[in-house]
Short mmCIF file of C-alpha atoms in Angstrom, two decimals:
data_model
loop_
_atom_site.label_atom_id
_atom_site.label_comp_id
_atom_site.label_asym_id
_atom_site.label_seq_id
_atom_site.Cartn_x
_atom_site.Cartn_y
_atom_site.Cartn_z
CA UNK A 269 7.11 -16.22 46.32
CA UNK A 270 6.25 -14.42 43.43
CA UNK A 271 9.82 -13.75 40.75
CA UNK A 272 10.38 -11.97 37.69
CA UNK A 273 13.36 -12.18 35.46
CA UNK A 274 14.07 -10.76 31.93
CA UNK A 275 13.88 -12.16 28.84
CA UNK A 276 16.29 -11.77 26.43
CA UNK A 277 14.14 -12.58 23.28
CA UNK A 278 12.68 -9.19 22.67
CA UNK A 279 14.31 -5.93 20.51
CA UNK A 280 14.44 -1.54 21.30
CA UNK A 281 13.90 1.09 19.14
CA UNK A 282 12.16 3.98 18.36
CA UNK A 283 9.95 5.65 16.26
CA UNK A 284 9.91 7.57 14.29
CA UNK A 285 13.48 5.71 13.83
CA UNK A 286 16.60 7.49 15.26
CA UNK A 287 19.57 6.84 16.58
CA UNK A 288 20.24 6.94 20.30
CA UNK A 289 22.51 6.20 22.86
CA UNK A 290 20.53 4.00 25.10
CA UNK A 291 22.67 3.35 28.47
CA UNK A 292 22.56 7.41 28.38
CA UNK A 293 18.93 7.24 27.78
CA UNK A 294 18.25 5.00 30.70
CA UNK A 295 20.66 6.87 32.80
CA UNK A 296 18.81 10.13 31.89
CA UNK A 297 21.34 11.85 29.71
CA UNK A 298 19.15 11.99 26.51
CA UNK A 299 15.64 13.81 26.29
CA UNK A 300 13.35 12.46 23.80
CA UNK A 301 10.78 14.95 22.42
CA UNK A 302 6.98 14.39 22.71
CA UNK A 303 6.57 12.51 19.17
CA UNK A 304 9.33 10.15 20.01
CA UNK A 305 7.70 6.76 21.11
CA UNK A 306 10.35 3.68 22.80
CA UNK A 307 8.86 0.57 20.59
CA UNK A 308 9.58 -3.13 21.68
CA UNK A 309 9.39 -6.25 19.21
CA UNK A 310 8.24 -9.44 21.33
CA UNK A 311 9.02 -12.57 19.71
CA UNK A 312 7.09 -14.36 22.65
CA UNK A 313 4.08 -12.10 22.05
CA UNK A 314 4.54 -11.96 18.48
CA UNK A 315 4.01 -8.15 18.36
CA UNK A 316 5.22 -4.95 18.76
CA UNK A 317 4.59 -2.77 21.97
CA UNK A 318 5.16 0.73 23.04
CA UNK A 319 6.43 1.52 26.32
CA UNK A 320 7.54 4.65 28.74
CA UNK A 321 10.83 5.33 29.30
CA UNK A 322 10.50 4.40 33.27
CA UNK A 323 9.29 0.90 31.82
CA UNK A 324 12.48 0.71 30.01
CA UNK A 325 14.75 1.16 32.72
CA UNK A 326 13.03 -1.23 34.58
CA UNK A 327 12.92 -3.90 32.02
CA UNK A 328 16.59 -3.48 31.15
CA UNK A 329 17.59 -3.07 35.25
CA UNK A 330 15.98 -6.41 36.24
CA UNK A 331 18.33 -9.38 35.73
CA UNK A 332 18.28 -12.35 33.55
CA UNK A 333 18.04 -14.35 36.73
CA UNK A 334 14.60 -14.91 38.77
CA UNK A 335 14.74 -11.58 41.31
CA UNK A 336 11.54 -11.29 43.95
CA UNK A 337 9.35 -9.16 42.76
CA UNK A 338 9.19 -7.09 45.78
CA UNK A 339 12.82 -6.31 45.34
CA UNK A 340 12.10 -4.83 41.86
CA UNK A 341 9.46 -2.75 43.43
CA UNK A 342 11.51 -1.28 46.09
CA UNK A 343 14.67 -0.88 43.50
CA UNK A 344 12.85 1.22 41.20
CA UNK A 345 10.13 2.60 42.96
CA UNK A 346 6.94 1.18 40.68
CA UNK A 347 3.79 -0.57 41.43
CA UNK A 348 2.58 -4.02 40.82
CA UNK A 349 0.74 -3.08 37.40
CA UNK A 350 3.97 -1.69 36.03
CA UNK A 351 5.86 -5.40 36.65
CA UNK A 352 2.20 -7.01 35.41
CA UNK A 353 2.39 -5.06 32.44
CA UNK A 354 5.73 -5.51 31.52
CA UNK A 355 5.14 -9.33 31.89
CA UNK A 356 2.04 -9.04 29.67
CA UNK A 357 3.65 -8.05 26.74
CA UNK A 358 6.92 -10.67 27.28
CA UNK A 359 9.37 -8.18 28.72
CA UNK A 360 9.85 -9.80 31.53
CA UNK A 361 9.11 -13.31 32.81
CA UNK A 362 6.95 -14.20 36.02
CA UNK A 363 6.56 -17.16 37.74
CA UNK A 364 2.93 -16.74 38.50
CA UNK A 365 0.53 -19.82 37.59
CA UNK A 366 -1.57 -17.06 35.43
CA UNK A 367 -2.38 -18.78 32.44
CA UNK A 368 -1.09 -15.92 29.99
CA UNK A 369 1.99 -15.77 32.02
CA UNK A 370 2.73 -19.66 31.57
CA UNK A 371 2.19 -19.44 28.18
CA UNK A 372 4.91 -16.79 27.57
CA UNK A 373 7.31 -18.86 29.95
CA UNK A 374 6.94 -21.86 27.96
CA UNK A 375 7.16 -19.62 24.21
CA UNK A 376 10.21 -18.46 26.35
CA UNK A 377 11.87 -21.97 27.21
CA UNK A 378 11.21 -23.31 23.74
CA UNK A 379 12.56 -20.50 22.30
CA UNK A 380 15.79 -21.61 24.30
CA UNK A 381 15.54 -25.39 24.40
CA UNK A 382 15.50 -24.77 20.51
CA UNK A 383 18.36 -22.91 20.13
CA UNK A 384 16.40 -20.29 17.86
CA UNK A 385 18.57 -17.24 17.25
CA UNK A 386 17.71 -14.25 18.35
CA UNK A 387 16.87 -12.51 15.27
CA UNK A 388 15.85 -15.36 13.31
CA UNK A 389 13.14 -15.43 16.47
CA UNK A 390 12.35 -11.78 16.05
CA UNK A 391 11.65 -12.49 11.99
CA UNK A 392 9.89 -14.91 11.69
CA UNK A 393 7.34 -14.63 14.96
CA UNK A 394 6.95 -10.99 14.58
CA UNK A 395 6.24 -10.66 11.05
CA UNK A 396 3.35 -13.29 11.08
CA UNK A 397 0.35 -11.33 9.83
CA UNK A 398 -2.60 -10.90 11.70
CA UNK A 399 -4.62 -10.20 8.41
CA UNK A 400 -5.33 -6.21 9.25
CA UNK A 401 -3.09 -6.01 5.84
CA UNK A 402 -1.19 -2.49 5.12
CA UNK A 403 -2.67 0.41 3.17
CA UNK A 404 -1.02 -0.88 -0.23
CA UNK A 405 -4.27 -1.97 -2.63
CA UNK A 406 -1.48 -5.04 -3.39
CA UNK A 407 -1.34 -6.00 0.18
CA UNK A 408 -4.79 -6.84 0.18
CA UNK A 409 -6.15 -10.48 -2.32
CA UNK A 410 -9.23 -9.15 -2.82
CA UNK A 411 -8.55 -5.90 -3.49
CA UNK A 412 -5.75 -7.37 -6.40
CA UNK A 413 -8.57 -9.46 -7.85
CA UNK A 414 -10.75 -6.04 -8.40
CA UNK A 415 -7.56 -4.59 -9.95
CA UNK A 416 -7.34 -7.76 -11.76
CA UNK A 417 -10.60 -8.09 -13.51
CA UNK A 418 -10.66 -4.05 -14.71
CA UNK A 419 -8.87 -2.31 -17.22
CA UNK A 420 -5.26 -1.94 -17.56
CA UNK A 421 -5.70 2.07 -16.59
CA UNK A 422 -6.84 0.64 -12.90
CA UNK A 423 -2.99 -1.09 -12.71
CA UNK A 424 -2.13 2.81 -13.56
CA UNK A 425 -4.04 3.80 -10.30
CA UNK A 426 -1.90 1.30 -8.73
CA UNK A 427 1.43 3.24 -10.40
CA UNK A 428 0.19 6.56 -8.95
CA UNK A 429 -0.33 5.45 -5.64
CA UNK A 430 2.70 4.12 -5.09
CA UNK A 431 4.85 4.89 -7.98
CA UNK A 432 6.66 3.03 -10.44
CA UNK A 433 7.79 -0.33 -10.40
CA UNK A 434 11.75 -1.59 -10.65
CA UNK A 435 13.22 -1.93 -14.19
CA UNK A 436 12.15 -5.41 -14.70
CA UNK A 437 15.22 -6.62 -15.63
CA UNK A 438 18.76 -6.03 -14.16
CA UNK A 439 21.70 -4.70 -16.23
CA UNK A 440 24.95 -4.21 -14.15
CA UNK A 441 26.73 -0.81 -15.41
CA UNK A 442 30.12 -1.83 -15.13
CA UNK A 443 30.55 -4.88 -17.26
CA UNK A 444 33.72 -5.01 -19.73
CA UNK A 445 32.34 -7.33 -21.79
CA UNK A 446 28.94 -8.79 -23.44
CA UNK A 447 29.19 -12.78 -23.85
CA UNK A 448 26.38 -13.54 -26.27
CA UNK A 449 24.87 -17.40 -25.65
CA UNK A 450 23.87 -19.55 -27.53
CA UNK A 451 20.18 -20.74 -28.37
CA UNK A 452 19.43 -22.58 -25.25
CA UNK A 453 17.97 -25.99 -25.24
CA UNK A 454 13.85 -26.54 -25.37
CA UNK A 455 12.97 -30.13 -26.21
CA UNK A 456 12.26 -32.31 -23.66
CA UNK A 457 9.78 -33.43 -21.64
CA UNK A 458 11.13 -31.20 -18.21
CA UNK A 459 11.98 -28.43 -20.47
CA UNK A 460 8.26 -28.54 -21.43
CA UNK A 461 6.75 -28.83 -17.74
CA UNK A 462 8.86 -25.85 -17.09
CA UNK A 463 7.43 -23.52 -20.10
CA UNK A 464 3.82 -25.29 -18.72
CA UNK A 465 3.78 -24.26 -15.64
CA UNK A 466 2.11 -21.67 -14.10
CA UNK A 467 0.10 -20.28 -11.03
CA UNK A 468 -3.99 -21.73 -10.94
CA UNK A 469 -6.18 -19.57 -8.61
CA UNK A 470 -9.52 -20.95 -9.76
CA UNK A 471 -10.38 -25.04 -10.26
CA UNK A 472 -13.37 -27.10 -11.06
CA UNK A 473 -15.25 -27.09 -7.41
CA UNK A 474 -17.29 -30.39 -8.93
CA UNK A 475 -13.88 -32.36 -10.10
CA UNK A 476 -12.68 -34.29 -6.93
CA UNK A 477 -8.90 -34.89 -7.09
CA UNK A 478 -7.93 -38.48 -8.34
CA UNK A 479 -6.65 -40.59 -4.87
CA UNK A 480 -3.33 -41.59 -7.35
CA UNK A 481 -2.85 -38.15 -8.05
CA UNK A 482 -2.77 -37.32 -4.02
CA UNK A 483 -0.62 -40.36 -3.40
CA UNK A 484 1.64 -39.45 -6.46
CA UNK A 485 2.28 -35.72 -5.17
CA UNK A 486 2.68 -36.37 -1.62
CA UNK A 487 5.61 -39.27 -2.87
CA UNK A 488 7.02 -36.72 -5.21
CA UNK A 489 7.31 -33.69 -3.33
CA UNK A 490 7.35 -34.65 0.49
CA UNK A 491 8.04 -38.06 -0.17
CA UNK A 492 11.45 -40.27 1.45
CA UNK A 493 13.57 -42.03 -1.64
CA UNK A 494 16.78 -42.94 -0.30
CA UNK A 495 18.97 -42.52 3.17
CA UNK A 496 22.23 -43.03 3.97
CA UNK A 497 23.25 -43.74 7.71
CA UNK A 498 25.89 -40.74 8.97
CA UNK A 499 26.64 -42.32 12.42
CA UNK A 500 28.11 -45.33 13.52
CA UNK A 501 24.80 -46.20 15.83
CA UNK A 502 22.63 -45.07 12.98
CA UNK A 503 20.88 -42.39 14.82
CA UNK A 504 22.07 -39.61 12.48
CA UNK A 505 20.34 -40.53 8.60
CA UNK A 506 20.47 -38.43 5.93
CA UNK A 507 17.19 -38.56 3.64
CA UNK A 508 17.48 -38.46 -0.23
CA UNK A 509 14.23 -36.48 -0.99
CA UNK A 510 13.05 -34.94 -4.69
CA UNK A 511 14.12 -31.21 -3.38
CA UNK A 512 17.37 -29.95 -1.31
CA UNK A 513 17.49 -29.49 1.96
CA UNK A 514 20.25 -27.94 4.20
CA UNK A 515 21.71 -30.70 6.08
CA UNK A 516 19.58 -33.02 4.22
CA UNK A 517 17.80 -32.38 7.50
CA UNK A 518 14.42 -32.61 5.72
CA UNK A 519 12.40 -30.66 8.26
CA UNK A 520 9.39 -29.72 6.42
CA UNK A 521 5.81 -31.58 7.25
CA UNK A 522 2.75 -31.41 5.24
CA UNK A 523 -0.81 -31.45 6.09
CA UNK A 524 -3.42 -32.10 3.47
CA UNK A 525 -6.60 -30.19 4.12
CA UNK A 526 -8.95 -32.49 2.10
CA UNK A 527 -12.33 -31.51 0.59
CA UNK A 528 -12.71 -33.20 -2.51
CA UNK A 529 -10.53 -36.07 -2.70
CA UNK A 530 -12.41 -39.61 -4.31
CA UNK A 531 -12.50 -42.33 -1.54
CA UNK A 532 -11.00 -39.66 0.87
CA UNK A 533 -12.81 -38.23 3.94
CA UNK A 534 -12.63 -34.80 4.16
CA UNK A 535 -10.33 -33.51 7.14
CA UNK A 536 -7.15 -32.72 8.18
CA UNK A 537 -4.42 -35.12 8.33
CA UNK A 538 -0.69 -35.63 8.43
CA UNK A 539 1.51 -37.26 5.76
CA UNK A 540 3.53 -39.81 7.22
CA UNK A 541 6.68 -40.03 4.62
CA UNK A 542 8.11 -42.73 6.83
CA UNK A 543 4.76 -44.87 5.92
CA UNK A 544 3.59 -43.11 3.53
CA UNK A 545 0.24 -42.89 5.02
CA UNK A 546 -1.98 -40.44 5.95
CA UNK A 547 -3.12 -39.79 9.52
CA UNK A 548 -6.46 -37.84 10.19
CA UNK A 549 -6.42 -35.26 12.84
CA UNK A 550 -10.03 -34.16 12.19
CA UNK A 551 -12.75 -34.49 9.82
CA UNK A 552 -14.53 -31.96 7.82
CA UNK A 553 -17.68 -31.40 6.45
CA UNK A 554 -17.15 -31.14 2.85
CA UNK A 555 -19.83 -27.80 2.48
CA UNK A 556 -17.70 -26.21 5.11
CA UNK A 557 -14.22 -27.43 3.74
CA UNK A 558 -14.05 -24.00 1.70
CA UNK A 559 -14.66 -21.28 4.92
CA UNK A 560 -12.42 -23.56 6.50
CA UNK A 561 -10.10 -23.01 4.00
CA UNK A 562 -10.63 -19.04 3.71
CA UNK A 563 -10.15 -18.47 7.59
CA UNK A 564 -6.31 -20.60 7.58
CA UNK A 565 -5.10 -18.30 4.42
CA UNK A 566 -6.63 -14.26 5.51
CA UNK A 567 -9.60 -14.86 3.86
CA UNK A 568 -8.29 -15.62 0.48
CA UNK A 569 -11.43 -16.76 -1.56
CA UNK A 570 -9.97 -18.36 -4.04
CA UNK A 571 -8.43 -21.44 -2.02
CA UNK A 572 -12.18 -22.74 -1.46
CA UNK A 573 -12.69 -24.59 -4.44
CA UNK A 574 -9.30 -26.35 -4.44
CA UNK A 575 -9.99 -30.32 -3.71
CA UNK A 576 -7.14 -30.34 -1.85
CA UNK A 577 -4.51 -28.25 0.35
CA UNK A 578 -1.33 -28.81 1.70
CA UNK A 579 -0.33 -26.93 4.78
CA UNK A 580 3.74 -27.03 4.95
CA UNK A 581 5.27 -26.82 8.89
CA UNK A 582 8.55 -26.58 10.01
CA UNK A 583 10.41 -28.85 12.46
CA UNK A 584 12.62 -25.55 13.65
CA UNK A 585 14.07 -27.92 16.25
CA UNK A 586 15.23 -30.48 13.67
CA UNK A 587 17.32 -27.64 12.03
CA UNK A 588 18.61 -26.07 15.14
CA UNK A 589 19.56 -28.70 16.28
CA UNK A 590 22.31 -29.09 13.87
CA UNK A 591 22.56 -25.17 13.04
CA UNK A 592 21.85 -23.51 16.28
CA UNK A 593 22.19 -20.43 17.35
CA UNK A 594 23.35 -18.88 13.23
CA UNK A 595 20.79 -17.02 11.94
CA UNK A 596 21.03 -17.56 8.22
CA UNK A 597 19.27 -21.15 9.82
CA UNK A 598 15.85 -20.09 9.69
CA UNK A 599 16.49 -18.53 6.12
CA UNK A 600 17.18 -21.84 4.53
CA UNK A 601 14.00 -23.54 6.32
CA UNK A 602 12.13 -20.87 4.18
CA UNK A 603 14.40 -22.34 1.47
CA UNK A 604 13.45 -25.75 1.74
CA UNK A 605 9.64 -24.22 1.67
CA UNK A 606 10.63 -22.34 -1.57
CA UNK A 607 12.01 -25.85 -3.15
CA UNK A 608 9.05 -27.87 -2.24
CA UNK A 609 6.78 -25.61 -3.42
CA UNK A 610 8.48 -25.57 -7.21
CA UNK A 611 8.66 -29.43 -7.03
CA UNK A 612 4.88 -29.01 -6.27
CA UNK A 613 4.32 -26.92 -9.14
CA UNK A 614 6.36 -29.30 -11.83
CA UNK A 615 4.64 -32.99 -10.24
CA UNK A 616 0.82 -31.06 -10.96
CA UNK A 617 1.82 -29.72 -14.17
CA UNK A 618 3.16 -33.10 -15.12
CA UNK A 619 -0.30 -34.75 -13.98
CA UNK A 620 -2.13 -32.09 -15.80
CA UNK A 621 -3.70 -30.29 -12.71
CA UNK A 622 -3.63 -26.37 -11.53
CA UNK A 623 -1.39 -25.43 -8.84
CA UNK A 624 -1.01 -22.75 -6.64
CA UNK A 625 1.39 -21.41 -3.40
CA UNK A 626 0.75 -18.71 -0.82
CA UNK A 627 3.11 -17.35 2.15
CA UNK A 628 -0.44 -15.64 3.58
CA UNK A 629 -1.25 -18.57 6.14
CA UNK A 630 -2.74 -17.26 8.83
CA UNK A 631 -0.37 -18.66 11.68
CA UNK A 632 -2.76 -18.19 14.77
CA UNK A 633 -4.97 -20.46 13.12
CA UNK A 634 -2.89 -22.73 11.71
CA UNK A 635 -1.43 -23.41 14.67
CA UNK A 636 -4.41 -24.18 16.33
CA UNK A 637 -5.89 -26.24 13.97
CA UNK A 638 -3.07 -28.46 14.21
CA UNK A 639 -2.32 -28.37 17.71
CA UNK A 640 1.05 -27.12 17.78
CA UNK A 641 3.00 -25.09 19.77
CA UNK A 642 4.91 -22.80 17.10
CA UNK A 643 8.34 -22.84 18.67
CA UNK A 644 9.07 -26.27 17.88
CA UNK A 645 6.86 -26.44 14.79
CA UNK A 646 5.29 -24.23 13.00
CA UNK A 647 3.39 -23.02 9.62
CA UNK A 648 5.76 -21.85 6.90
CA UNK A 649 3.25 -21.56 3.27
CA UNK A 650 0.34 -23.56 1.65
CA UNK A 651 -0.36 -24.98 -1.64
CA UNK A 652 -3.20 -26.25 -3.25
CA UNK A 653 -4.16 -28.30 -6.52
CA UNK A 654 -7.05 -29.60 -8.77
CA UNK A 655 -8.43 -29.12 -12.00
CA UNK A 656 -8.28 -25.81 -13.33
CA UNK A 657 -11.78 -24.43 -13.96
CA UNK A 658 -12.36 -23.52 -17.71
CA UNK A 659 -13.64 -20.46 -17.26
CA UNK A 660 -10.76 -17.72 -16.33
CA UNK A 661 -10.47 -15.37 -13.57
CA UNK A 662 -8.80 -12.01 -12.99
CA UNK A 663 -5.60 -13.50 -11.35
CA UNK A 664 -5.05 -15.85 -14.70
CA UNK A 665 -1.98 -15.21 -15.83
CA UNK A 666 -1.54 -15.36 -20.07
CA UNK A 667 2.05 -14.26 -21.09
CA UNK A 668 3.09 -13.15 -24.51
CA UNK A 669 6.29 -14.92 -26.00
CA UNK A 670 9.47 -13.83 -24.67
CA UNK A 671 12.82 -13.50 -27.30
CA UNK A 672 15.43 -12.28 -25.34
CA UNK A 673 17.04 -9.25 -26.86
CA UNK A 674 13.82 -8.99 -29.24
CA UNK A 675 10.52 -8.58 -27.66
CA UNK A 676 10.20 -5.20 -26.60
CA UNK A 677 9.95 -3.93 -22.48
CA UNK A 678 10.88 -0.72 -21.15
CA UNK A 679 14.38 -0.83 -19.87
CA UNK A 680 14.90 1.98 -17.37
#
């Protein structure tokens, strides 16, 4: 017997956005006007969908319990396509062996057996890009390196299209008092990593990587240097690791996309930290390494001559299972990205090589690359290393001194 029930991972509202009363709406109290359209967010589907308002009152009137699906019909008076459509776009749930509509049970049940929140859920599935990009020229890598290489009167285009930019720095208006500080401290060797460091879009496609190098970053940044048992049967550890992590949890994985890497296959693999070993999932031709590459980051040219990248996943599980069910747990997964990826910067600087980080992974392929499901794990950013090529590029970055209080920026 064929069942539907509703999910309760997906969100309402309308566009263009207004506030309505929706228990009148479904009981036919409120009117919307022709240019009003009901929108749904799917975290199961990963998109948004528009839908009537008799499709709303159906999806909200079915339970959250499995209900034949011929006693939805009768109840409110629709055809099979209606329910079939509905269940396409992860409104509501069938039990049907259709492939699709497995799929979306399972996103469903791991959504739940993961103790993802809600909204957390609806952020982070629903805002993956799928690489159409926005009208902004800045939303768009290649169409920043154009604006890159020209004049500065091409950034002014950018100003008039979209206006201009916040003050860059912050100055609170109702402060009682100014405490000057003192000169800060600058010698040392961190404190001169730090002023080094910088973002490399552009490295030496000839250089392979050094296999120390690879062994010393994956230590350094993803690496396991201490633990401390928690429970009395030693099932609960907490790992000491070069970057925080909420929980010490720890529940970011890395997978090194190799091209150039001396006495390393190309491929993908996985970075055991337990072993510290790498695993390869799948070997790569090293002339195809760089499309490879392009189609996991929206098409971003410049990670194809990197020797090496480093896809970062999330265990979501691992930090639900300790903060489940709170939102703000999803935010500090993106933390723990955010850490890694500055510990990533410092260790390359420190070894002399270019480094660079992207959020603009392209999560459909990501996750199939690696064969995951993307409830329980998932793709979260992507750096990459190697030597910096000597010639420069439009996206090089060459800053004038800074003296606070003295060098001169518009404050507005």
């Amino acid at each position: 017997m064929t069942q539907v029930k509703r999910s309760h991972f997906f969100f309402v509202f309308l566009e263009p956005e207004k506030l309505v009363d929706v228990s009148a709406l479904l009981r036919g109290e409120v009117s919307l006007s022709s240019e009003d359209r009901i929108k749904v967010a799917s975290p199961l589907t990963a998109s948004e969908h528009t839908i009537s308002e008799l499709e709303l009152r159906v999806v909200m009137g079915v339970s959250e319990v499995w209900t034949p699906v011929d006693e939805v019909l009768r109840r409110f008076e629709v055809d099979q396509a209606t329910i079939d459509h509905l269940c396409q776009k992860g409104l509501l749930l069938s039990n049907r062996a259709d492939p699709h509509l497995a799929a979306l049970r399972r996103n469903h049940d791991s959504l739940t057996a993961n103790r993802w929140n809600r909204y957390a859920a609806l952020y982070h599935f629903v805002t993956q890009s799928d690489g159409s990009g926005g009208s902004s020229v800045l939303n768009d890598m290649s169409a920043l390196e154009d604006y890159a290489r020209g004049s500065r009167g091409r950034f002014d285009e950018v100003i008039e299209a979209q206006g201009k930019p916040p003050p860059h720095f912050h100055r609170v208006p109702d402060a009682d008092e100014v405490v000057p500080l003192s000169e800060p401290r600058m010698e040392g060797s961190l404190f001169e990593v730090l002023r080094r460091r910088k973002t490399t879009r552009h490295f030496d496609e000839e250089e392979p990587l050094n296999p120390l190098d690879l062994s010393t970053i994956l230590f350094h940044v993803w690496g396991c240097h201490g633990y401390q048992s928690l429970s009395s049967n030693g099932e609960l550890v907490a790992l000491k690791k070069t970057s925080p992590s909420a929980g010490a949890l720890h529940p970011v994985e890395v997978y090194p996309v190799v091209r150039n890497v001396e006495g390393v296959v190309p491929g993908v693999y996985h970075y055991q930290a337990g072993e510290h070993a790498l695993y390869r999932l799948e070997r790569i031709d090293e002339r195809s390494a760089g499309r490879f590459a392009r189609g996991l980051t929206h098409n971003q040219a410049f990670v194809e001559s990197a020797p090496v990248l480093f896809l970062m996943t999330a265990r979501f599980h691992r930090n639900f299972w300790k903060y489940h069910q709170i939102a703000r747990s999803y935010s500090v997964v993106l933390m723990d990205a955010a850490h890694l990826s500055q510990t990533f910067y410092l260790v390359c600087t420190d070894l002399g090589l270019g480094a660079f980080f992207t959020g603009a992974v392209n999560y459909a392929a990501v996750v199939d690359e690696l064969r995951l499901d993307g409830f329980n794990e998932g793709p979260i950013g992507l750096c990459g290393c190697g030597a910096a090529a000597d010639r420069s590029t439009g996206l090089d970055f060459s800053p004038e001194p800074f003296v606070p209080g003295q060098s001169k920026l518009t404050w507005r």
